[in-house]
Amino acid sequence: MSGVDWNGILRLPDAALARCRRIPKTVLVKQAMLTKTEQKRLDKVARLEHFATVQKSTTRIPPYEDDGRNVQSIVFLRCEMAAGTMAVAEVAELVHKCFPNPTVLLVEVGGRACVSVALTRKSQAEQGATVVDRIESTGAFDPGDPEYTDFLDALAFERLSQGDLWEYLLDLSRAVALSRAIDGLGFYPRCPAQDREKLIVLTSRYDELRASVKRMKEQRRSKDITLNESAKLRMEMKEEERRLRAVADEIKEICNG
């Protein structure tokens, strides 16, 4: 599978690399007991490979366990989507669900890339089982776009926390969450360590506001909308856009420190 040089980006220790062994989709269907509808969605995956495993024996990062989580290893999977696949997030969510460990999907589709990170927790319903707790995804982007250079640099192994596997996973997922602001801001938000938590809260709010503005634009394009409703929406949208600009300014202020 040619395309993105993930190893050049992630710079994982050699011992962690799995030489891109192919994973047959039949294994996933059986392992996760997928429904017919889910199997159909899985057809959008052209090829799935085991890219790397980050664990104590391959990286020296200790595992992590508490009442809610048990992180013994993190599996990196390289995923080539079928040409024309639009619902990348839905397909990624399905693949994440097939694995008990936290997984990082390195997705390629039509010259674009996507990084999706699944954080897992212990199941409250089933002893010894894990469930996907949260997924952070970049959305599709052009890996050659200079605006994404700083983000890809932030994914390098040596730049991420290595206190334990949960810290490493959390740091990776935060980098992915921050990347979603690139499209609107025109740069990857980076800041001094002491402002990191505030930056994460702000970019999350930025995410929500952008999604809200997008929804309102779609509603205004509806054929069924009355003039009155359209005018009201326009006012609400202006207010939401004002909030969005204010949050963007705060992010820029933190990043320019």
Coordinates of N, CA and C in Angstrom, one line a residue:
M1 N 0.9 -1.2 0.0 CA 0.0 0.0 0.0 C 0.9 1.2 0.0
S2 N 0.9 2.0 -1.1 CA 1.7 3.2 -1.1 C 0.9 4.3 -0.6
G3 N 1.5 5.5 -0.6 CA 0.8 6.7 -0.1 C 1.5 7.4 1.0
V4 N 0.9 7.6 2.1 CA 1.5 8.4 3.2 C 2.6 7.7 3.9
D5 N 3.7 8.4 4.2 CA 4.8 7.8 4.9 C 4.6 7.9 6.4
W6 N 3.7 7.0 6.9 CA 3.3 7.1 8.3 C 4.5 6.9 9.3
N7 N 5.4 6.0 8.8 CA 6.6 5.8 9.7 C 7.4 7.1 9.8
G8 N 7.5 7.8 8.7 CA 8.3 9.1 8.8 C 7.6 10.1 9.7
I9 N 6.3 10.0 9.8 CA 5.5 10.9 10.6 C 5.6 10.5 12.1
L10 N 5.2 9.2 12.4 CA 5.1 8.8 13.7 C 6.4 8.5 14.4
R11 N 7.4 8.1 13.6 CA 8.8 7.8 14.1 C 8.8 6.9 15.4
L12 N 8.0 5.8 15.2 CA 7.9 4.8 16.3 C 9.2 4.0 16.4
P13 N 9.5 3.5 17.6 CA 10.7 2.6 17.7 C 10.5 1.4 16.7
D14 N 11.6 0.9 16.1 CA 11.6 -0.2 15.2 C 10.8 -1.4 15.8
A15 N 11.1 -1.7 17.1 CA 10.5 -2.9 17.8 C 9.0 -2.8 17.7
A16 N 8.4 -1.6 17.6 CA 6.9 -1.5 17.7 C 6.3 -1.8 16.3
L17 N 7.1 -1.7 15.2 CA 6.5 -1.8 13.9 C 6.1 -3.3 13.6
A18 N 5.0 -3.4 12.9 CA 4.4 -4.8 12.6 C 4.6 -5.2 11.2
R19 N 5.4 -4.5 10.4 CA 5.6 -4.8 9.0 C 4.4 -4.8 8.2
C20 N 3.4 -4.1 8.6 CA 2.1 -3.9 7.8 C 1.5 -5.3 7.3
R21 N 1.3 -6.2 8.2 CA 0.7 -7.4 7.9 C -0.8 -7.2 7.7
R22 N -1.3 -7.8 6.6 CA -2.7 -7.6 6.3 C -3.7 -8.3 7.3
I23 N -4.8 -7.6 7.6 CA -5.8 -8.2 8.5 C -7.0 -8.5 7.6
P24 N -7.4 -9.8 7.4 CA -8.6 -10.1 6.6 C -9.8 -9.6 7.3
K25 N -10.7 -9.0 6.5 CA -12.0 -8.5 7.1 C -12.8 -9.5 7.7
T26 N -12.7 -10.8 7.3 CA -13.5 -11.9 7.9 C -13.2 -12.0 9.3
V27 N -11.9 -11.7 9.7 CA -11.5 -11.8 11.1 C -12.3 -10.8 12.0
L28 N -12.4 -9.6 11.4 CA -13.2 -8.5 12.1 C -14.7 -8.9 12.2
V29 N -15.2 -9.4 11.2 CA -16.6 -9.8 11.2 C -16.9 -10.8 12.3
K30 N -16.0 -11.8 12.4 CA -16.1 -12.9 13.4 C -15.9 -12.3 14.8
Q31 N -14.8 -11.6 14.9 CA -14.3 -11.0 16.2 C -15.4 -10.1 16.9
A32 N -16.0 -9.2 16.1 CA -16.9 -8.3 16.6 C -18.4 -8.6 16.4
M33 N -18.6 -9.8 15.8 CA -19.9 -10.3 15.5 C -20.8 -9.2 14.8
L34 N -20.3 -8.8 13.7 CA -20.9 -7.6 13.0 C -22.2 -8.1 12.3
T35 N -23.2 -7.1 12.3 CA -24.4 -7.4 11.7 C -24.2 -7.3 10.1
K36 N -25.3 -7.6 9.4 CA -25.2 -7.6 7.9 C -25.0 -6.1 7.5
T37 N -25.6 -5.2 8.1 CA -25.5 -3.8 7.8 C -24.1 -3.3 8.0
E38 N -23.5 -3.7 9.2 CA -22.1 -3.3 9.5 C -21.1 -4.0 8.5
Q39 N -21.4 -5.2 8.1 CA -20.5 -5.9 7.2 C -20.5 -5.1 5.8
K40 N -21.7 -4.6 5.5 CA -21.8 -3.8 4.2 C -20.9 -2.5 4.3
R41 N -21.0 -1.9 5.5 CA -20.2 -0.7 5.8 C -18.7 -1.0 5.7
L42 N -18.3 -2.2 6.2 CA -16.9 -2.6 6.2 C -16.4 -2.8 4.8
D43 N -17.3 -3.1 3.9 CA -16.9 -3.2 2.4 C -16.2 -2.0 1.9
K44 N -16.4 -0.8 2.6 CA -15.7 0.4 2.1 C -14.2 0.4 2.5
V45 N -13.8 -0.6 3.3 CA -12.4 -0.7 3.6 C -11.7 -1.6 2.5
A46 N -10.8 -1.0 1.7 CA -10.2 -1.8 0.7 C -9.1 -2.7 1.2
R47 N -8.4 -2.2 2.2 CA -7.3 -3.0 2.8 C -7.0 -2.5 4.2
L48 N -6.8 -3.5 5.1 CA -6.5 -3.1 6.5 C -5.2 -3.8 6.9
E49 N -4.3 -3.1 7.5 CA -3.0 -3.7 7.9 C -2.6 -3.3 9.3
H50 N -2.0 -4.3 10.0 CA -1.4 -4.0 11.3 C -0.1 -3.3 11.2
F51 N -0.1 -2.0 11.5 CA 1.0 -1.1 11.3 C 2.0 -1.2 12.5
A52 N 1.5 -1.1 13.7 CA 2.4 -1.1 14.9 C 1.7 -1.5 16.2
T53 N 2.4 -1.9 17.2 CA 1.9 -2.0 18.5 C 2.8 -1.3 19.5
V54 N 2.2 -0.4 20.2 CA 2.9 0.4 21.2 C 2.6 -0.2 22.6
Q55 N 3.6 -0.9 23.2 CA 3.4 -1.5 24.5 C 4.7 -1.5 25.2
K56 N 4.7 -2.0 26.5 CA 6.0 -1.9 27.3 C 7.1 -2.7 26.6
S57 N 6.9 -3.8 26.0 CA 7.9 -4.6 25.4 C 8.5 -4.0 24.1
T58 N 7.7 -3.1 23.5 CA 8.2 -2.5 22.2 C 8.7 -1.1 22.4
T59 N 8.3 -0.4 23.5 CA 8.6 1.0 23.6 C 9.1 1.4 25.0
R60 N 9.0 0.4 25.9 CA 9.4 0.7 27.4 C 8.4 1.6 28.1
I61 N 7.3 1.9 27.4 CA 6.3 2.7 28.1 C 5.4 1.8 29.0
P62 N 5.3 2.0 30.3 CA 4.6 1.1 31.2 C 3.1 1.1 30.9
P63 N 2.4 0.0 31.2 CA 0.9 -0.1 31.0 C 0.2 0.8 32.1
Y64 N -1.1 0.9 31.9 CA -1.8 1.7 32.9 C -3.1 1.0 33.2
E65 N -3.4 0.9 34.5 CA -4.7 0.3 34.9 C -5.3 1.0 36.2
D66 N -6.6 1.4 36.1 CA -7.2 1.8 37.3 C -8.6 1.2 37.3
D67 N -9.6 1.8 38.1 CA -10.9 1.2 38.2 C -11.7 1.3 36.8
G68 N -11.3 2.3 36.1 CA -12.1 2.5 34.8 C -11.4 2.1 33.5
R69 N -10.1 2.0 33.6 CA -9.3 1.7 32.3 C -8.2 0.6 32.5
N70 N -8.0 -0.1 31.4 CA -6.8 -1.0 31.4 C -6.2 -0.9 30.1
V71 N -5.0 -0.2 30.0 CA -4.4 0.0 28.7 C -3.0 -0.7 28.8
Q72 N -3.0 -1.9 28.1 CA -1.8 -2.7 28.1 C -1.1 -2.6 26.8
S73 N -1.8 -2.1 25.7 CA -1.2 -1.9 24.4 C -2.1 -1.0 23.6
I74 N -1.4 -0.3 22.6 CA -2.2 0.5 21.7 C -1.8 0.0 20.3
V75 N -2.9 -0.4 19.5 CA -2.6 -0.9 18.2 C -2.8 0.1 17.1
F76 N -1.9 0.3 16.2 CA -1.9 1.2 15.1 C -2.3 0.4 13.8
L77 N -3.3 0.8 13.1 CA -3.8 0.1 11.9 C -3.8 1.1 10.8
R78 N -3.3 0.5 9.6 CA -3.3 1.3 8.4 C -4.5 0.9 7.6
C79 N -5.3 1.9 7.2 CA -6.6 1.5 6.6 C -6.7 2.2 5.3
E80 N -6.8 1.5 4.2 CA -7.0 2.1 2.9 C -8.5 2.0 2.5
M81 N -9.2 3.1 2.3 CA -10.6 3.1 2.0 C -10.8 2.9 0.5
A82 N -11.9 2.3 0.2 CA -12.3 2.2 -1.3 C -12.5 3.6 -1.9
A83 N -12.1 3.7 -3.1 CA -12.2 5.0 -3.8 C -13.6 5.6 -3.7
G84 N -13.8 6.9 -3.5 CA -15.1 7.5 -3.4 C -15.8 7.4 -2.1
T85 N -15.1 6.8 -1.1 CA -15.8 6.6 0.3 C -15.9 8.0 0.9
M86 N -17.1 8.4 1.2 CA -17.4 9.7 1.8 C -17.5 9.6 3.4
A87 N -18.2 8.6 3.8 CA -18.4 8.5 5.3 C -17.3 7.8 6.0
V88 N -16.1 8.5 6.0 CA -14.9 7.9 6.6 C -15.1 7.8 8.1
A89 N -15.7 8.7 8.7 CA -15.8 8.7 10.2 C -16.7 7.5 10.6
E90 N -17.7 7.2 9.9 CA -18.6 6.0 10.2 C -17.9 4.7 10.1
V91 N -17.1 4.6 9.0 CA -16.3 3.4 8.7 C -15.2 3.2 9.8
A92 N -14.6 4.3 10.1 CA -13.5 4.3 11.2 C -14.1 3.9 12.5
E93 N -15.3 4.4 12.9 CA -15.9 4.0 14.1 C -16.2 2.5 14.2
L94 N -16.6 2.0 13.1 CA -16.9 0.5 13.0 C -15.6 -0.3 13.2
V95 N -14.5 0.1 12.5 CA -13.2 -0.6 12.7 C -12.7 -0.5 14.1
H96 N -12.8 0.6 14.7 CA -12.4 0.8 16.1 C -13.2 -0.2 17.0
K97 N -14.4 -0.3 16.8 CA -15.3 -1.2 17.6 C -14.9 -2.7 17.5
C98 N -14.2 -3.1 16.5 CA -13.8 -4.5 16.3 C -12.6 -4.9 17.2
F99 N -11.9 -3.9 17.8 CA -10.7 -4.2 18.6 C -10.9 -3.9 20.1
P100 N -10.5 -4.8 21.0 CA -10.6 -4.6 22.4 C -9.6 -3.5 22.9
N101 N -8.5 -3.4 22.3 CA -7.5 -2.4 22.7 C -7.8 -1.0 22.2
P102 N -7.2 0.0 22.8 CA -7.3 1.3 22.1 C -6.6 1.2 20.7
T103 N -7.2 1.8 19.7 CA -6.7 1.7 18.4 C -6.5 3.1 17.8
V104 N -5.4 3.2 16.9 CA -5.2 4.4 16.1 C -5.3 4.0 14.7
L105 N -6.2 4.6 14.0 CA -6.4 4.3 12.5 C -5.7 5.3 11.7
L106 N -4.8 4.9 10.8 CA -4.1 5.7 9.9 C -4.8 5.5 8.5
V107 N -5.7 6.4 8.2 CA -6.6 6.2 7.1 C -6.1 6.9 5.8
E108 N -6.2 6.3 4.7 CA -5.9 6.9 3.4 C -7.1 6.7 2.4
V109 N -7.5 7.8 1.8 CA -8.6 7.7 0.9 C -8.5 8.8 -0.2
G110 N -8.3 8.3 -1.4 CA -8.2 9.2 -2.6 C -7.2 10.4 -2.4
G111 N -5.9 10.1 -2.0 CA -4.9 11.1 -1.8 C -5.0 11.9 -0.5
R112 N -6.0 11.6 0.2 CA -6.2 12.3 1.5 C -6.0 11.4 2.7
A113 N -5.8 11.9 3.9 CA -5.5 11.1 5.0 C -6.4 11.5 6.2
C114 N -6.5 10.6 7.2 CA -7.3 10.9 8.4 C -6.7 10.1 9.5
V115 N -6.5 10.7 10.7 CA -6.0 10.0 11.8 C -7.2 9.9 12.8
S116 N -7.5 8.7 13.3 CA -8.6 8.5 14.2 C -8.1 7.7 15.4
V117 N -8.4 8.2 16.6 CA -7.9 7.6 17.8 C -9.1 7.2 18.7
A118 N -9.2 5.9 19.1 CA -10.2 5.4 19.9 C -9.7 5.2 21.3
L119 N -10.3 5.8 22.3 CA -9.9 5.6 23.7 C -11.0 4.6 24.3
T120 N -10.5 3.6 25.0 CA -11.4 2.6 25.6 C -11.5 2.7 27.1
R121 N -12.5 2.1 27.6 CA -12.7 2.0 29.1 C -13.2 0.6 29.4
K122 N -13.2 0.2 30.6 CA -13.7 -1.1 31.0 C -15.2 -1.1 30.9
S123 N -15.8 -2.2 30.4 CA -17.2 -2.3 30.3 C -17.9 -2.5 31.7
Q124 N -18.9 -1.7 31.9 CA -19.7 -1.9 33.2 C -20.6 -3.1 33.1
A125 N -20.9 -3.5 31.9 CA -21.9 -4.6 31.8 C -21.3 -5.9 31.7
E126 N -20.0 -6.0 31.2 CA -19.4 -7.3 31.0 C -18.0 -7.3 31.7
Q127 N -17.8 -8.2 32.6 CA -16.5 -8.4 33.3 C -15.4 -8.7 32.3
G128 N -14.3 -7.9 32.4 CA -13.1 -8.2 31.6 C -13.2 -7.6 30.2
A129 N -14.4 -7.1 29.8 CA -14.5 -6.5 28.4 C -14.2 -5.0 28.4
T130 N -13.9 -4.5 27.3 CA -13.7 -3.1 27.1 C -14.6 -2.5 26.0
V131 N -14.9 -1.3 26.2 CA -15.8 -0.6 25.1 C -15.1 0.7 24.7
V132 N -15.5 1.1 23.5 CA -14.9 2.4 23.0 C -15.6 3.5 23.8
D133 N -14.8 4.3 24.4 CA -15.3 5.4 25.3 C -15.4 6.7 24.5
R134 N -14.4 7.0 23.6 CA -14.4 8.2 22.9 C -13.6 8.1 21.6
I135 N -13.9 8.7 20.6 CA -13.1 8.7 19.3 C -12.8 10.2 19.0
E136 N -11.5 10.4 18.7 CA -11.1 11.7 18.2 C -10.6 11.5 16.8
S137 N -11.0 12.3 15.9 CA -10.6 12.1 14.5 C -10.3 13.5 13.9
T138 N -9.3 13.5 13.0 CA -8.9 14.7 12.3 C -9.9 15.1 11.2
G139 N -10.7 14.2 10.7 CA -11.4 14.4 9.4 C -10.4 14.3 8.3
A140 N -10.8 14.2 7.0 CA -9.9 14.1 5.9 C -9.1 15.3 5.7
F141 N -7.8 15.2 5.4 CA -7.0 16.3 5.1 C -5.9 15.9 4.1
D142 N -5.3 16.9 3.5 CA -4.2 16.7 2.6 C -2.9 16.6 3.3
P143 N -2.2 15.5 3.4 CA -1.0 15.4 4.3 C 0.2 16.3 3.7
G144 N 0.0 16.7 2.5 CA 1.1 17.5 1.9 C 0.8 19.0 2.1
D145 N -0.3 19.4 2.7 CA -0.7 20.8 2.9 C 0.2 21.3 4.0
P146 N 1.0 22.5 3.8 CA 1.9 23.0 4.8 C 1.2 23.4 6.1
E147 N -0.1 23.7 6.0 CA -0.9 24.0 7.3 C -0.9 22.9 8.3
Y148 N -0.7 21.6 7.7 CA -0.7 20.4 8.6 C 0.6 20.0 9.0
T149 N 1.7 20.7 8.6 CA 3.1 20.2 9.0 C 3.3 20.2 10.5
D150 N 2.9 21.2 11.2 CA 3.1 21.2 12.7 C 2.3 20.1 13.4
F151 N 1.1 19.9 12.8 CA 0.3 18.8 13.4 C 0.9 17.4 13.2
L152 N 1.4 17.2 12.0 CA 2.1 15.9 11.8 C 3.3 15.7 12.6
D153 N 4.0 16.8 12.8 CA 5.2 16.9 13.7 C 4.8 16.5 15.1
A154 N 3.7 17.0 15.6 CA 3.2 16.7 16.9 C 2.9 15.3 17.2
L155 N 2.7 14.5 16.1 CA 2.4 13.0 16.3 C 3.6 12.2 16.5
A156 N 4.8 12.8 16.3 CA 6.1 12.0 16.5 C 6.2 11.4 17.9
F157 N 6.6 10.2 17.9 CA 6.7 9.4 19.2 C 7.4 10.2 20.3
E158 N 8.6 10.8 20.0 CA 9.4 11.5 21.0 C 8.7 12.8 21.5
R159 N 7.7 13.3 20.8 CA 7.0 14.5 21.3 C 5.8 14.2 22.2
L160 N 5.4 13.0 22.4 CA 4.3 12.6 23.2 C 4.7 12.1 24.6
S161 N 3.8 12.4 25.5 CA 4.0 11.9 26.9 C 4.3 10.4 27.0
Q162 N 5.2 10.0 27.8 CA 5.6 8.6 27.9 C 5.6 8.1 29.3
G163 N 4.9 8.8 30.2 CA 4.8 8.3 31.6 C 4.2 7.0 31.7
D164 N 3.1 6.8 31.0 CA 2.5 5.4 30.8 C 1.6 5.4 29.5
L165 N 1.1 4.3 29.2 CA 0.4 4.2 27.9 C -0.9 5.0 27.8
W166 N -1.5 5.2 29.0 CA -2.7 6.1 29.0 C -2.3 7.6 28.7
E167 N -1.2 8.0 29.3 CA -0.7 9.4 29.1 C -0.4 9.6 27.6
Y168 N 0.3 8.6 27.0 CA 0.7 8.6 25.6 C -0.5 8.7 24.7
L169 N -1.5 7.8 25.0 CA -2.8 7.8 24.2 C -3.5 9.1 24.3
L170 N -3.6 9.6 25.5 CA -4.3 10.9 25.8 C -3.7 12.0 25.0
D171 N -2.4 12.1 25.1 CA -1.6 13.1 24.4 C -1.8 13.1 22.9
L172 N -1.8 11.9 22.3 CA -2.0 11.6 20.9 C -3.4 12.1 20.5
S173 N -4.4 11.7 21.4 CA -5.8 12.1 21.0 C -6.0 13.6 21.1
R174 N -5.3 14.2 22.0 CA -5.4 15.7 22.1 C -4.8 16.4 20.9
A175 N -3.7 15.9 20.4 CA -3.1 16.4 19.2 C -4.1 16.3 18.0
V176 N -4.8 15.2 17.9 CA -5.8 15.0 16.9 C -7.0 15.9 17.1
A177 N -7.4 16.1 18.3 CA -8.6 17.0 18.6 C -8.2 18.5 18.2
L178 N -7.0 18.9 18.5 CA -6.5 20.2 18.2 C -6.4 20.5 16.7
S179 N -6.1 19.4 15.9 CA -6.0 19.5 14.5 C -7.2 19.9 13.8
R180 N -8.4 19.7 14.4 CA -9.7 20.0 13.7 C -9.8 21.5 13.6
A181 N -9.1 22.3 14.3 CA -9.2 23.8 14.2 C -8.4 24.3 13.1
I182 N -7.5 23.5 12.5 CA -6.6 24.0 11.4 C -7.4 24.6 10.2
D183 N -8.4 23.9 9.8 CA -9.2 24.3 8.7 C -9.8 25.7 8.8
G184 N -10.2 26.0 10.0 CA -10.7 27.4 10.3 C -9.7 28.4 10.6
L185 N -8.7 28.0 11.4 CA -7.7 29.0 11.8 C -6.6 29.2 10.8
G186 N -6.3 28.2 10.0 CA -5.2 28.3 9.0 C -3.8 27.9 9.6
F187 N -3.9 27.3 10.9 CA -2.6 26.8 11.5 C -3.0 25.8 12.6
Y188 N -2.0 25.0 13.0 CA -2.2 24.1 14.1 C -1.9 24.8 15.4
P189 N -2.9 24.8 16.3 CA -2.7 25.5 17.6 C -1.7 24.9 18.5
R190 N -0.7 25.6 18.8 CA 0.4 25.1 19.8 C 0.6 26.2 20.8
C191 N 0.9 25.8 22.0 CA 1.1 26.8 23.0 C 2.0 26.3 24.2
P192 N 2.4 27.2 25.1 CA 3.2 26.7 26.2 C 2.4 25.6 27.0
A193 N 3.2 24.7 27.7 CA 2.5 23.6 28.4 C 1.5 24.1 29.4
Q194 N 1.8 25.2 30.1 CA 0.8 25.7 31.1 C -0.5 26.1 30.6
D195 N -0.6 26.4 29.3 CA -1.9 26.9 28.7 C -2.6 25.7 27.9
R196 N -2.0 24.5 28.0 CA -2.5 23.5 27.1 C -4.0 23.1 27.4
E197 N -4.3 23.0 28.7 CA -5.7 22.6 29.1 C -6.7 23.7 28.6
K198 N -6.3 24.9 28.7 CA -7.2 26.0 28.3 C -7.4 26.0 26.8
L199 N -6.3 25.7 26.1 CA -6.3 25.6 24.6 C -7.2 24.5 24.2
I200 N -7.2 23.3 24.9 CA -8.0 22.2 24.5 C -9.5 22.5 24.7
V201 N -9.8 23.2 25.8 CA -11.2 23.7 26.0 C -11.7 24.6 24.9
L202 N -10.8 25.6 24.6 CA -11.2 26.6 23.5 C -11.3 25.9 22.2
T203 N -10.5 25.0 21.8 CA -10.6 24.4 20.5 C -11.8 23.5 20.4
S204 N -12.2 22.9 21.5 CA -13.4 22.1 21.6 C -14.6 23.0 21.4
R205 N -14.6 24.2 22.0 CA -15.7 25.2 21.8 C -15.7 25.7 20.4
Y206 N -14.5 25.9 19.8 CA -14.4 26.3 18.4 C -15.1 25.3 17.5
D207 N -14.8 24.0 17.8 CA -15.4 22.9 17.0 C -16.9 23.0 17.0
E208 N -17.5 23.1 18.3 CA -18.9 23.1 18.5 C -19.5 24.3 17.7
L209 N -18.9 25.5 17.8 CA -19.5 26.7 17.1 C -19.4 26.6 15.6
R210 N -18.4 26.0 15.1 CA -18.3 25.8 13.6 C -19.4 24.9 13.1
A211 N -19.6 23.8 13.9 CA -20.6 22.8 13.6 C -22.0 23.5 13.6
S212 N -22.2 24.3 14.6 CA -23.5 25.0 14.7 C -23.7 26.0 13.6
V213 N -22.7 26.7 13.2 CA -22.8 27.6 12.0 C -23.1 26.9 10.7
K214 N -22.4 25.7 10.6 CA -22.7 24.9 9.4 C -24.1 24.4 9.3
R215 N -24.6 23.9 10.5 CA -26.0 23.4 10.6 C -27.0 24.5 10.2
M216 N -26.8 25.8 10.7 CA -27.7 26.9 10.4 C -27.7 27.2 8.9
K217 N -26.5 27.2 8.3 CA -26.4 27.4 6.9 C -27.2 26.4 6.1
E218 N -27.1 25.1 6.5 CA -27.9 24.1 5.8 C -29.4 24.3 6.0
Q219 N -29.8 24.7 7.2 CA -31.2 25.0 7.5 C -31.7 26.1 6.6
R220 N -30.9 27.1 6.4 CA -31.3 28.3 5.6 C -31.5 27.9 4.1
R221 N -30.8 26.9 3.7 CA -30.9 26.4 2.3 C -32.1 25.6 2.0
S222 N -32.8 25.2 3.1 CA -33.9 24.3 3.0 C -35.0 25.0 2.2
K223 N -35.7 24.2 1.3 CA -36.8 24.7 0.5 C -38.0 25.0 1.3
D224 N -38.2 24.3 2.5 CA -39.4 24.4 3.3 C -39.3 25.6 4.3
I225 N -38.2 26.3 4.3 CA -38.1 27.4 5.3 C -38.9 28.6 4.9
T226 N -39.5 29.3 5.9 CA -40.3 30.5 5.6 C -39.4 31.7 5.6
L227 N -39.8 32.8 5.1 CA -39.0 34.0 5.1 C -38.7 34.5 6.6
N228 N -39.7 34.3 7.4 CA -39.6 34.7 8.8 C -38.5 33.8 9.5
E229 N -38.6 32.5 9.3 CA -37.6 31.6 9.9 C -36.2 31.9 9.4
S230 N -36.1 32.2 8.1 CA -34.8 32.4 7.5 C -34.2 33.7 8.1
A231 N -35.0 34.7 8.3 CA -34.5 36.0 8.9 C -34.0 35.7 10.3
K232 N -34.8 34.9 11.1 CA -34.5 34.6 12.5 C -33.1 33.8 12.5
L233 N -33.0 32.9 11.6 CA -31.8 32.0 11.5 C -30.6 32.9 11.2
R234 N -30.8 33.9 10.3 CA -29.7 34.7 9.9 C -29.2 35.5 11.1
M235 N -30.1 36.0 11.9 CA -29.7 36.7 13.1 C -28.9 35.8 14.1
E236 N -29.4 34.6 14.3 CA -28.8 33.7 15.2 C -27.4 33.3 14.7
M237 N -27.3 33.1 13.3 CA -26.1 32.7 12.7 C -25.0 33.8 12.9
K238 N -25.4 35.1 12.7 CA -24.5 36.2 12.9 C -23.9 36.2 14.3
E239 N -24.8 35.9 15.3 CA -24.4 35.9 16.7 C -23.4 34.8 16.9
E240 N -23.7 33.6 16.3 CA -22.9 32.4 16.5 C -21.5 32.7 15.8
E241 N -21.5 33.3 14.7 CA -20.3 33.7 14.0 C -19.4 34.7 14.8
R242 N -20.1 35.6 15.5 CA -19.4 36.5 16.3 C -18.7 35.8 17.5
R243 N -19.4 34.8 18.1 CA -18.8 34.0 19.1 C -17.6 33.2 18.6
L244 N -17.8 32.7 17.4 CA -16.7 31.9 16.8 C -15.4 32.7 16.6
R245 N -15.6 34.0 16.1 CA -14.5 34.9 15.9 C -13.8 35.2 17.3
A246 N -14.6 35.4 18.3 CA -14.1 35.7 19.6 C -13.2 34.5 20.2
V247 N -13.7 33.3 20.0 CA -13.0 32.1 20.4 C -11.7 32.0 19.6
A248 N -11.8 32.2 18.3 CA -10.6 32.1 17.4 C -9.5 33.2 17.9
D249 N -10.0 34.3 18.2 CA -9.0 35.4 18.7 C -8.3 34.9 20.0
E250 N -9.1 34.3 20.9 CA -8.5 33.8 22.2 C -7.5 32.7 21.9
I251 N -7.8 31.8 20.9 CA -6.9 30.7 20.6 C -5.6 31.4 20.0
K252 N -5.7 32.3 19.1 CA -4.5 33.0 18.6 C -3.7 33.7 19.6
E253 N -4.4 34.3 20.6 CA -3.7 35.0 21.7 C -2.8 34.0 22.5
I254 N -3.4 32.8 22.8 CA -2.7 31.8 23.6 C -1.5 31.3 22.8
C255 N -1.7 31.0 21.5 CA -0.7 30.5 20.6 C 0.5 31.4 20.4
N256 N 0.1 32.7 20.3 CA 1.2 33.7 20.1 C 1.9 34.1 21.4
G257 N 1.2 33.7 22.5 CA 1.8 33.9 23.9 C 2.6 35.1 24.1

